[in-house]
Amino acid sequence: MSALRWRSVNNHMQSEPEKREMFYEGKAKKLYSTSDPDLVIQYFKDDATAFNAKKRGTIEQKGVINNRMSELFFNLLERAGVPTHFVRRLNDREMLCKRVQIIPVETVVRNIVAGSMARRLGREEGEPLPRPIVEYYYKSDPLDDPLILADHALVFGWATAEELKKVDELALKVNSVLSEFLDQRGILLVDAKYEFGRYHGEVILADEICPDTCRFWDKATREKLDKDRFRRDLGGIEEAYQEMLRRVSPDA
Ligand code: ADP
Ligand code: MG
């Protein structure tokens, strides 16, 4: 094959779907449709919110860090056999993803008691759980994402029984892959929130995995390296996000 032909084949394979209109602006990201109806672009902002946007601020470079960290985790999970929406990172703040229909059930996997679980059940933050706990929350800003039972999701048609079974299985797999990876880097995965979506009949992992959506504690010092620094006004927010990226980077 001639050099010219090679280049044209290559160009085609590398060709970027064209970015079209923004169709959703959330608290942390903007979503753009593309010339390919099966693909979207996630743009990661520096905006930070907590307690369902009752507290607002910006975290410098957060978008860049969350985009890179999500890329890293999605790659790791794909290699471990978890289907994700990740296609490739386009630049500092943008990621190309498969367009899914988001299942409006946020799945939280907990390994150590923290946050709302400590408050709700009167447990000490930091208590290790004998096994991971999977919780569901209804994804609804007006209702502040309330904790729900599987039966609520089934009865109100937010997900089918088969989908929830898959969500459970994938969420626990993601939790074990990430926990092991982070443990090797001196980080405890305390808990994390995952979003799943439907893509051509398959349930796949979507959204982002980063210090906004997980609790990361330093294994030795128990220092918080996640959005709790923002939620609880602990200071050193940017530094914590940078430190987390450093810990998970391949050259670390
Ligand atoms: P929110 O304020 O709802 O959390 P974000 O700022 O996190 O929103 O923006 C991302 C939005 O896009 C979320 O609502 C999320 O459910 C949705 N989303 C994530 N990944 C995909 C995808 N691959 N296809 C379609 N929607 C997605
Ligand atoms: Mg979000």
PDB file of C-alpha atoms and ligand atoms in Angstrom:
ATOM      1  CA  MET A   1       0.000   0.000   0.000  1.00  0.00           C
ATOM      2  CA  SER A   2       1.370   3.442  -0.878  1.00  0.00           C
ATOM      3  CA  ALA A   3       2.240   5.998   1.766  1.00  0.00           C
ATOM      4  CA  LEU A   4      -0.571   8.199   0.515  1.00  0.00           C
ATOM      5  CA  ARG A   5      -3.167   5.452   0.846  1.00  0.00           C
ATOM      6  CA  TRP A   6      -1.926   4.624   4.315  1.00  0.00           C
ATOM      7  CA  ARG A   7      -2.377   8.210   5.375  1.00  0.00           C
ATOM      8  CA  SER A   8      -5.922   8.395   4.079  1.00  0.00           C
ATOM      9  CA  VAL A   9      -6.894   5.153   5.806  1.00  0.00           C
ATOM     10  CA  ASN A  10      -5.293   6.445   8.967  1.00  0.00           C
ATOM     11  CA  ASN A  11      -6.997   9.816   8.689  1.00  0.00           C
ATOM     12  CA  HIS A  12     -10.319   8.133   8.411  1.00  0.00           C
ATOM     13  CA  MET A  13      -9.747   6.012  11.487  1.00  0.00           C
ATOM     14  CA  GLN A  14      -8.552   8.994  13.492  1.00  0.00           C
ATOM     15  CA  SER A  15     -11.233  11.321  12.166  1.00  0.00           C
ATOM     16  CA  GLU A  16     -12.921  13.166  14.965  1.00  0.00           C
ATOM     17  CA  PRO A  17     -16.682  13.315  14.997  1.00  0.00           C
ATOM     18  CA  GLU A  18     -17.673  16.958  14.700  1.00  0.00           C
ATOM     19  CA  LYS A  19     -18.732  18.744  17.889  1.00  0.00           C
ATOM     20  CA  ARG A  20     -22.313  20.012  17.691  1.00  0.00           C
ATOM     21  CA  GLU A  21     -24.638  21.764  20.144  1.00  0.00           C
ATOM     22  CA  MET A  22     -24.520  21.658  23.921  1.00  0.00           C
ATOM     23  CA  PHE A  23     -27.610  19.743  25.030  1.00  0.00           C
ATOM     24  CA  TYR A  24     -27.059  19.557  28.785  1.00  0.00           C
ATOM     25  CA  GLU A  25     -25.244  21.659  31.319  1.00  0.00           C
ATOM     26  CA  GLY A  26     -24.924  20.006  34.699  1.00  0.00           C
ATOM     27  CA  LYS A  27     -23.172  21.014  37.868  1.00  0.00           C
ATOM     28  CA  ALA A  28     -19.736  19.768  36.840  1.00  0.00           C
ATOM     29  CA  LYS A  29     -19.865  19.078  33.118  1.00  0.00           C
ATOM     30  CA  LYS A  30     -21.369  20.147  29.810  1.00  0.00           C
ATOM     31  CA  LEU A  31     -22.528  17.613  27.252  1.00  0.00           C
ATOM     32  CA  TYR A  32     -22.288  18.149  23.512  1.00  0.00           C
ATOM     33  CA  SER A  33     -23.800  16.073  20.789  1.00  0.00           C
ATOM     34  CA  THR A  34     -21.620  15.184  17.817  1.00  0.00           C
ATOM     35  CA  SER A  35     -22.053  14.373  14.145  1.00  0.00           C
ATOM     36  CA  ASP A  36     -22.252  10.735  15.276  1.00  0.00           C
ATOM     37  CA  PRO A  37     -25.582  10.130  17.077  1.00  0.00           C
ATOM     38  CA  ASP A  38     -23.913   7.386  19.146  1.00  0.00           C
ATOM     39  CA  LEU A  39     -21.251   9.694  20.569  1.00  0.00           C
ATOM     40  CA  VAL A  40     -21.180  12.650  22.961  1.00  0.00           C
ATOM     41  CA  ILE A  41     -18.458  14.943  24.252  1.00  0.00           C
ATOM     42  CA  GLN A  42     -18.196  15.527  27.998  1.00  0.00           C
ATOM     43  CA  TYR A  43     -16.605  18.895  28.844  1.00  0.00           C
ATOM     44  CA  PHE A  44     -15.260  19.045  32.430  1.00  0.00           C
ATOM     45  CA  LYS A  45     -15.741  22.380  34.215  1.00  0.00           C
ATOM     46  CA  ASP A  46     -13.946  23.755  37.294  1.00  0.00           C
ATOM     47  CA  ASP A  47     -17.305  24.455  38.970  1.00  0.00           C
ATOM     48  CA  ALA A  48     -17.776  22.680  42.268  1.00  0.00           C
ATOM     49  CA  THR A  49     -21.038  22.189  44.113  1.00  0.00           C
ATOM     50  CA  ALA A  50     -21.952  20.310  47.257  1.00  0.00           C
ATOM     51  CA  PHE A  51     -25.138  19.491  49.142  1.00  0.00           C
ATOM     52  CA  ASN A  52     -27.046  19.566  45.841  1.00  0.00           C
ATOM     53  CA  ALA A  53     -25.668  22.966  44.750  1.00  0.00           C
ATOM     54  CA  LYS A  54     -26.509  24.708  48.033  1.00  0.00           C
ATOM     55  CA  LYS A  55     -22.758  25.331  48.271  1.00  0.00           C
ATOM     56  CA  ARG A  56     -20.931  26.564  45.153  1.00  0.00           C
ATOM     57  CA  GLY A  57     -17.378  27.391  44.206  1.00  0.00           C
ATOM     58  CA  THR A  58     -14.632  26.632  41.741  1.00  0.00           C
ATOM     59  CA  ILE A  59     -11.645  24.379  42.144  1.00  0.00           C
ATOM     60  CA  GLU A  60      -8.804  25.471  39.904  1.00  0.00           C
ATOM     61  CA  GLN A  61      -7.835  22.891  37.262  1.00  0.00           C
ATOM     62  CA  LYS A  62     -10.474  20.480  38.600  1.00  0.00           C
ATOM     63  CA  GLY A  63     -11.904  19.879  35.120  1.00  0.00           C
ATOM     64  CA  VAL A  64      -8.507  18.972  33.714  1.00  0.00           C
ATOM     65  CA  ILE A  65      -7.722  16.643  36.624  1.00  0.00           C
ATOM     66  CA  ASN A  66     -11.131  14.916  36.612  1.00  0.00           C
ATOM     67  CA  ASN A  67     -10.963  14.396  32.848  1.00  0.00           C
ATOM     68  CA  ARG A  68      -7.517  12.761  33.085  1.00  0.00           C
ATOM     69  CA  MET A  69      -8.343  10.724  36.163  1.00  0.00           C
ATOM     70  CA  SER A  70     -11.590   9.457  34.659  1.00  0.00           C
ATOM     71  CA  GLU A  71      -9.691   8.459  31.504  1.00  0.00           C
ATOM     72  CA  LEU A  72      -7.216   6.527  33.599  1.00  0.00           C
ATOM     73  CA  PHE A  73      -9.880   4.715  35.633  1.00  0.00           C
ATOM     74  CA  PHE A  74     -12.053   3.939  32.586  1.00  0.00           C
ATOM     75  CA  ASN A  75      -9.027   2.460  30.801  1.00  0.00           C
ATOM     76  CA  LEU A  76      -8.171   0.376  33.856  1.00  0.00           C
ATOM     77  CA  LEU A  77     -11.768  -0.866  34.121  1.00  0.00           C
ATOM     78  CA  GLU A  78     -12.054  -1.677  30.408  1.00  0.00           C
ATOM     79  CA  ARG A  79      -8.881  -3.764  30.721  1.00  0.00           C
ATOM     80  CA  ALA A  80     -10.561  -5.573  33.632  1.00  0.00           C
ATOM     81  CA  GLY A  81     -13.583  -6.365  31.450  1.00  0.00           C
ATOM     82  CA  VAL A  82     -15.998  -3.653  32.655  1.00  0.00           C
ATOM     83  CA  PRO A  83     -17.895  -2.048  29.752  1.00  0.00           C
ATOM     84  CA  THR A  84     -17.720   1.766  29.952  1.00  0.00           C
ATOM     85  CA  HIS A  85     -18.823   4.742  27.864  1.00  0.00           C
ATOM     86  CA  PHE A  86     -15.229   5.934  27.446  1.00  0.00           C
ATOM     87  CA  VAL A  87     -13.974   6.225  23.856  1.00  0.00           C
ATOM     88  CA  ARG A  88     -10.984   8.549  24.183  1.00  0.00           C
ATOM     89  CA  ARG A  89      -9.809  11.777  25.730  1.00  0.00           C
ATOM     90  CA  LEU A  90      -9.837  14.589  23.165  1.00  0.00           C
ATOM     91  CA  ASN A  91      -7.969  17.313  25.042  1.00  0.00           C
ATOM     92  CA  ASP A  92      -7.430  18.719  28.556  1.00  0.00           C
ATOM     93  CA  ARG A  93     -11.120  19.161  29.297  1.00  0.00           C
ATOM     94  CA  GLU A  94     -12.995  16.999  26.811  1.00  0.00           C
ATOM     95  CA  MET A  95     -13.674  13.288  26.569  1.00  0.00           C
ATOM     96  CA  LEU A  96     -15.443  11.438  23.757  1.00  0.00           C
ATOM     97  CA  CYS A  97     -18.022   8.978  25.081  1.00  0.00           C
ATOM     98  CA  LYS A  98     -20.725   6.635  23.889  1.00  0.00           C
ATOM     99  CA  ARG A  99     -24.084   8.351  24.206  1.00  0.00           C
ATOM    100  CA  VAL A 100     -26.165   6.456  26.740  1.00  0.00           C
ATOM    101  CA  GLN A 101     -29.584   6.793  28.258  1.00  0.00           C
ATOM    102  CA  ILE A 102     -28.668   7.354  31.887  1.00  0.00           C
ATOM    103  CA  ILE A 103     -30.435   5.057  34.359  1.00  0.00           C
ATOM    104  CA  PRO A 104     -31.721   7.580  36.959  1.00  0.00           C
ATOM    105  CA  VAL A 105     -30.395   5.526  39.849  1.00  0.00           C
ATOM    106  CA  GLU A 106     -27.048   6.522  41.346  1.00  0.00           C
ATOM    107  CA  THR A 107     -25.212   3.525  42.734  1.00  0.00           C
ATOM    108  CA  VAL A 108     -23.000   4.071  45.763  1.00  0.00           C
ATOM    109  CA  VAL A 109     -20.556   1.399  46.891  1.00  0.00           C
ATOM    110  CA  ARG A 110     -19.152   1.826  50.396  1.00  0.00           C
ATOM    111  CA  ASN A 111     -16.143   0.150  51.995  1.00  0.00           C
ATOM    112  CA  ILE A 112     -15.741   2.396  55.050  1.00  0.00           C
ATOM    113  CA  VAL A 113     -18.434   4.383  56.882  1.00  0.00           C
ATOM    114  CA  ALA A 114     -18.447   8.081  55.934  1.00  0.00           C
ATOM    115  CA  GLY A 115     -20.638  11.013  54.985  1.00  0.00           C
ATOM    116  CA  SER A 116     -24.403  10.560  54.880  1.00  0.00           C
ATOM    117  CA  MET A 117     -24.194   6.950  56.059  1.00  0.00           C
ATOM    118  CA  ALA A 118     -22.377   7.954  59.238  1.00  0.00           C
ATOM    119  CA  ARG A 119     -25.008  10.643  59.930  1.00  0.00           C
ATOM    120  CA  ARG A 120     -28.049   8.558  58.993  1.00  0.00           C
ATOM    121  CA  LEU A 121     -27.101   5.475  60.979  1.00  0.00           C
ATOM    122  CA  GLY A 122     -25.151   7.101  63.812  1.00  0.00           C
ATOM    123  CA  ARG A 123     -21.910   5.291  62.986  1.00  0.00           C
ATOM    124  CA  GLU A 124     -18.404   6.616  63.466  1.00  0.00           C
ATOM    125  CA  GLU A 125     -16.794   7.877  60.263  1.00  0.00           C
ATOM    126  CA  GLY A 126     -13.890   5.570  59.446  1.00  0.00           C
ATOM    127  CA  GLU A 127     -15.495   2.306  60.630  1.00  0.00           C
ATOM    128  CA  PRO A 128     -14.469  -0.366  58.113  1.00  0.00           C
ATOM    129  CA  LEU A 129     -17.319  -2.477  56.716  1.00  0.00           C
ATOM    130  CA  PRO A 130     -16.896  -6.284  56.760  1.00  0.00           C
ATOM    131  CA  ARG A 131     -18.006  -6.287  53.107  1.00  0.00           C
ATOM    132  CA  PRO A 132     -18.943  -3.600  50.566  1.00  0.00           C
ATOM    133  CA  ILE A 133     -22.455  -2.185  50.768  1.00  0.00           C
ATOM    134  CA  VAL A 134     -24.336  -1.170  47.611  1.00  0.00           C
ATOM    135  CA  GLU A 135     -26.857   1.667  47.946  1.00  0.00           C
ATOM    136  CA  TYR A 136     -29.181   3.262  45.405  1.00  0.00           C
ATOM    137  CA  TYR A 137     -30.174   6.912  45.218  1.00  0.00           C
ATOM    138  CA  TYR A 138     -32.823   8.345  42.922  1.00  0.00           C
ATOM    139  CA  LYS A 139     -31.086  10.843  40.609  1.00  0.00           C
ATOM    140  CA  SER A 140     -33.295  13.912  41.116  1.00  0.00           C
ATOM    141  CA  ASP A 141     -32.019  17.412  41.892  1.00  0.00           C
ATOM    142  CA  PRO A 142     -35.410  18.713  43.139  1.00  0.00           C
ATOM    143  CA  LEU A 143     -35.586  15.806  45.628  1.00  0.00           C
ATOM    144  CA  ASP A 144     -31.885  15.979  46.658  1.00  0.00           C
ATOM    145  CA  ASP A 145     -31.108  12.477  45.342  1.00  0.00           C
ATOM    146  CA  PRO A 146     -32.957  10.481  48.039  1.00  0.00           C
ATOM    147  CA  LEU A 147     -31.845   7.038  49.182  1.00  0.00           C
ATOM    148  CA  ILE A 148     -34.167   4.406  47.681  1.00  0.00           C
ATOM    149  CA  LEU A 149     -34.742   0.670  47.705  1.00  0.00           C
ATOM    150  CA  ALA A 150     -34.359  -1.498  44.620  1.00  0.00           C
ATOM    151  CA  ASP A 151     -38.122  -1.961  44.721  1.00  0.00           C
ATOM    152  CA  HIS A 152     -38.692   1.792  44.196  1.00  0.00           C
ATOM    153  CA  ALA A 153     -36.611   1.659  41.023  1.00  0.00           C
ATOM    154  CA  LEU A 154     -38.524  -1.417  39.818  1.00  0.00           C
ATOM    155  CA  VAL A 155     -42.033  -0.209  40.683  1.00  0.00           C
ATOM    156  CA  PHE A 156     -41.522   3.298  39.286  1.00  0.00           C
ATOM    157  CA  GLY A 157     -39.852   1.923  36.156  1.00  0.00           C
ATOM    158  CA  TRP A 158     -36.443   3.578  36.604  1.00  0.00           C
ATOM    159  CA  ALA A 159     -34.713   0.277  35.905  1.00  0.00           C
ATOM    160  CA  THR A 160     -35.671  -3.322  35.236  1.00  0.00           C
ATOM    161  CA  ALA A 161     -34.737  -6.228  37.494  1.00  0.00           C
ATOM    162  CA  GLU A 162     -32.206  -7.437  34.906  1.00  0.00           C
ATOM    163  CA  GLU A 163     -30.663  -3.971  34.708  1.00  0.00           C
ATOM    164  CA  LEU A 164     -30.355  -3.682  38.496  1.00  0.00           C
ATOM    165  CA  LYS A 165     -28.759  -7.104  38.658  1.00  0.00           C
ATOM    166  CA  LYS A 166     -26.191  -5.969  36.077  1.00  0.00           C
ATOM    167  CA  VAL A 167     -25.692  -2.631  37.868  1.00  0.00           C
ATOM    168  CA  ASP A 168     -24.979  -4.485  41.136  1.00  0.00           C
ATOM    169  CA  GLU A 169     -22.577  -6.897  39.532  1.00  0.00           C
ATOM    170  CA  LEU A 170     -20.706  -4.136  37.652  1.00  0.00           C
ATOM    171  CA  ALA A 171     -20.624  -1.759  40.636  1.00  0.00           C
ATOM    172  CA  LEU A 172     -19.045  -4.432  42.868  1.00  0.00           C
ATOM    173  CA  LYS A 173     -16.540  -5.344  40.156  1.00  0.00           C
ATOM    174  CA  VAL A 174     -15.617  -1.671  39.675  1.00  0.00           C
ATOM    175  CA  ASN A 175     -15.259  -1.319  43.450  1.00  0.00           C
ATOM    176  CA  SER A 176     -12.879  -4.255  43.719  1.00  0.00           C
ATOM    177  CA  VAL A 177     -10.761  -3.251  40.709  1.00  0.00           C
ATOM    178  CA  LEU A 178     -10.446   0.365  41.883  1.00  0.00           C
ATOM    179  CA  SER A 179      -9.882  -0.579  45.537  1.00  0.00           C
ATOM    180  CA  GLU A 180      -6.995  -2.873  44.657  1.00  0.00           C
ATOM    181  CA  PHE A 181      -5.429  -0.392  42.224  1.00  0.00           C
ATOM    182  CA  LEU A 182      -5.680   2.465  44.740  1.00  0.00           C
ATOM    183  CA  ASP A 183      -4.454   0.335  47.640  1.00  0.00           C
ATOM    184  CA  GLN A 184      -1.204  -0.232  45.735  1.00  0.00           C
ATOM    185  CA  ARG A 185      -0.868   3.545  45.571  1.00  0.00           C
ATOM    186  CA  GLY A 186      -1.457   4.128  49.275  1.00  0.00           C
ATOM    187  CA  ILE A 187      -5.067   5.227  48.888  1.00  0.00           C
ATOM    188  CA  LEU A 188      -8.213   3.857  50.548  1.00  0.00           C
ATOM    189  CA  LEU A 189     -11.346   3.876  48.401  1.00  0.00           C
ATOM    190  CA  VAL A 190     -13.845   4.785  51.125  1.00  0.00           C
ATOM    191  CA  ASP A 191     -16.903   5.011  48.875  1.00  0.00           C
ATOM    192  CA  ALA A 192     -17.879   6.034  45.346  1.00  0.00           C
ATOM    193  CA  LYS A 193     -20.921   7.003  43.302  1.00  0.00           C
ATOM    194  CA  TYR A 194     -21.390   5.400  39.889  1.00  0.00           C
ATOM    195  CA  GLU A 195     -23.828   6.116  37.068  1.00  0.00           C
ATOM    196  CA  PHE A 196     -24.799   3.499  34.530  1.00  0.00           C
ATOM    197  CA  GLY A 197     -26.549   3.898  31.195  1.00  0.00           C
ATOM    198  CA  ARG A 198     -28.181   1.927  28.424  1.00  0.00           C
ATOM    199  CA  TYR A 199     -26.263   1.610  25.180  1.00  0.00           C
ATOM    200  CA  HIS A 200     -27.810  -0.521  22.441  1.00  0.00           C
ATOM    201  CA  GLY A 201     -29.393  -2.802  25.015  1.00  0.00           C
ATOM    202  CA  GLU A 202     -26.302  -3.130  27.172  1.00  0.00           C
ATOM    203  CA  VAL A 203     -25.737  -1.607  30.636  1.00  0.00           C
ATOM    204  CA  ILE A 204     -22.413   0.261  30.708  1.00  0.00           C
ATOM    205  CA  LEU A 205     -20.595   2.486  33.206  1.00  0.00           C
ATOM    206  CA  ALA A 206     -20.921   6.202  32.366  1.00  0.00           C
ATOM    207  CA  ASP A 207     -20.288   9.684  33.789  1.00  0.00           C
ATOM    208  CA  GLU A 208     -16.977  10.210  35.642  1.00  0.00           C
ATOM    209  CA  ILE A 209     -14.787   8.696  38.360  1.00  0.00           C
ATOM    210  CA  CYS A 210     -12.818  11.335  40.244  1.00  0.00           C
ATOM    211  CA  PRO A 211     -12.422  13.093  43.602  1.00  0.00           C
ATOM    212  CA  ASP A 212     -15.856  14.708  43.070  1.00  0.00           C
ATOM    213  CA  THR A 213     -17.563  11.312  43.034  1.00  0.00           C
ATOM    214  CA  CYS A 214     -15.370   9.199  45.333  1.00  0.00           C
ATOM    215  CA  ARG A 215     -13.924   9.453  48.820  1.00  0.00           C
ATOM    216  CA  PHE A 216     -10.182   8.859  48.767  1.00  0.00           C
ATOM    217  CA  TRP A 217      -8.186   8.719  52.011  1.00  0.00           C
ATOM    218  CA  ASP A 218      -4.437   8.450  52.342  1.00  0.00           C
ATOM    219  CA  LYS A 219      -3.822   4.999  53.810  1.00  0.00           C
ATOM    220  CA  ALA A 220      -1.061   6.111  56.176  1.00  0.00           C
ATOM    221  CA  THR A 221      -2.362   9.477  57.406  1.00  0.00           C
ATOM    222  CA  ARG A 222      -6.109   9.091  56.657  1.00  0.00           C
ATOM    223  CA  GLU A 223      -5.931  12.539  55.066  1.00  0.00           C
ATOM    224  CA  LYS A 224      -8.910  13.278  52.806  1.00  0.00           C
ATOM    225  CA  LEU A 225      -7.959  13.663  49.131  1.00  0.00           C
ATOM    226  CA  ASP A 226     -11.395  14.370  47.639  1.00  0.00           C
ATOM    227  CA  LYS A 227     -14.328  16.768  47.528  1.00  0.00           C
ATOM    228  CA  ASP A 228     -14.874  16.513  51.284  1.00  0.00           C
ATOM    229  CA  ARG A 229     -12.096  19.143  51.531  1.00  0.00           C
ATOM    230  CA  PHE A 230     -14.492  21.495  49.703  1.00  0.00           C
ATOM    231  CA  ARG A 231     -17.671  20.308  51.447  1.00  0.00           C
ATOM    232  CA  ARG A 232     -16.130  20.693  54.912  1.00  0.00           C
ATOM    233  CA  ASP A 233     -13.923  23.761  54.242  1.00  0.00           C
ATOM    234  CA  LEU A 234     -10.739  21.865  55.036  1.00  0.00           C
ATOM    235  CA  GLY A 235      -8.535  23.915  52.651  1.00  0.00           C
ATOM    236  CA  GLY A 236      -5.856  22.493  50.352  1.00  0.00           C
ATOM    237  CA  ILE A 237      -8.488  21.455  47.820  1.00  0.00           C
ATOM    238  CA  GLU A 238      -6.484  21.989  44.611  1.00  0.00           C
ATOM    239  CA  GLU A 239      -3.467  20.319  46.216  1.00  0.00           C
ATOM    240  CA  ALA A 240      -5.528  17.256  47.168  1.00  0.00           C
ATOM    241  CA  TYR A 241      -6.874  16.825  43.615  1.00  0.00           C
ATOM    242  CA  GLN A 242      -3.330  17.223  42.206  1.00  0.00           C
ATOM    243  CA  GLU A 243      -1.984  14.701  44.723  1.00  0.00           C
ATOM    244  CA  MET A 244      -4.665  12.151  43.760  1.00  0.00           C
ATOM    245  CA  LEU A 245      -3.810  12.542  40.074  1.00  0.00           C
ATOM    246  CA  ARG A 246      -0.125  12.077  40.901  1.00  0.00           C
ATOM    247  CA  ARG A 247      -0.880   8.892  42.872  1.00  0.00           C
ATOM    248  CA  VAL A 248      -2.858   7.253  40.077  1.00  0.00           C
ATOM    249  CA  SER A 249      -0.680   8.390  37.144  1.00  0.00           C
ATOM    250  CA  PRO A 250       1.282   5.598  35.439  1.00  0.00           C
ATOM    251  CA  ASP A 251       4.612   7.374  35.944  1.00  0.00           C
ATOM    252  CA  ALA A 252       4.017   7.747  39.708  1.00  0.00           C
TER     253      ALA A 252
HETATM  254  P1  ADP B   1     -25.295  16.615  37.109  1.00  0.00           P
HETATM  255  O1  ADP B   1     -25.360  18.025  37.594  1.00  0.00           O
HETATM  256  O2  ADP B   1     -26.617  16.039  36.684  1.00  0.00           O
HETATM  257  O3  ADP B   1     -24.507  15.695  38.016  1.00  0.00           O
HETATM  258  P2  ADP B   1     -22.935  16.710  35.424  1.00  0.00           P
HETATM  259  O4  ADP B   1     -22.431  18.094  35.539  1.00  0.00           O
HETATM  260  O5  ADP B   1     -22.250  15.615  36.146  1.00  0.00           O
HETATM  261  O6  ADP B   1     -24.504  16.659  35.728  1.00  0.00           O
HETATM  262  O7  ADP B   1     -23.008  16.402  33.851  1.00  0.00           O
HETATM  263  C1  ADP B   1     -23.051  15.132  33.328  1.00  0.00           C
HETATM  264  C2  ADP B   1     -24.454  14.663  33.004  1.00  0.00           C
HETATM  265  O8  ADP B   1     -24.417  13.830  31.877  1.00  0.00           O
HETATM  266  C3  ADP B   1     -25.041  13.843  34.136  1.00  0.00           C
HETATM  267  O9  ADP B   1     -26.401  14.146  34.295  1.00  0.00           O
HETATM  268  C4  ADP B   1     -24.863  12.401  33.658  1.00  0.00           C
HETATM  269  O10 ADP B   1     -25.882  11.551  34.146  1.00  0.00           O
HETATM  270  C5  ADP B   1     -24.929  12.534  32.161  1.00  0.00           C
HETATM  271  N1  ADP B   1     -24.083  11.591  31.408  1.00  0.00           N
HETATM  272  C6  ADP B   1     -22.892  11.068  31.794  1.00  0.00           C
HETATM  273  N2  ADP B   1     -22.351  10.284  30.846  1.00  0.00           N
HETATM  274  C7  ADP B   1     -23.243  10.281  29.803  1.00  0.00           C
HETATM  275  C8  ADP B   1     -23.276   9.654  28.521  1.00  0.00           C
HETATM  276  N3  ADP B   1     -22.284   8.854  28.114  1.00  0.00           N
HETATM  277  N4  ADP B   1     -24.348   9.876  27.731  1.00  0.00           N
HETATM  278  C9  ADP B   1     -25.350  10.680  28.149  1.00  0.00           C
HETATM  279  N5  ADP B   1     -25.392  11.295  29.338  1.00  0.00           N
HETATM  280  C10 ADP B   1     -24.342  11.120  30.171  1.00  0.00           C
HETATM  281 MG    MG B   2     -22.696  14.749  37.984  1.00  0.00          MG
END
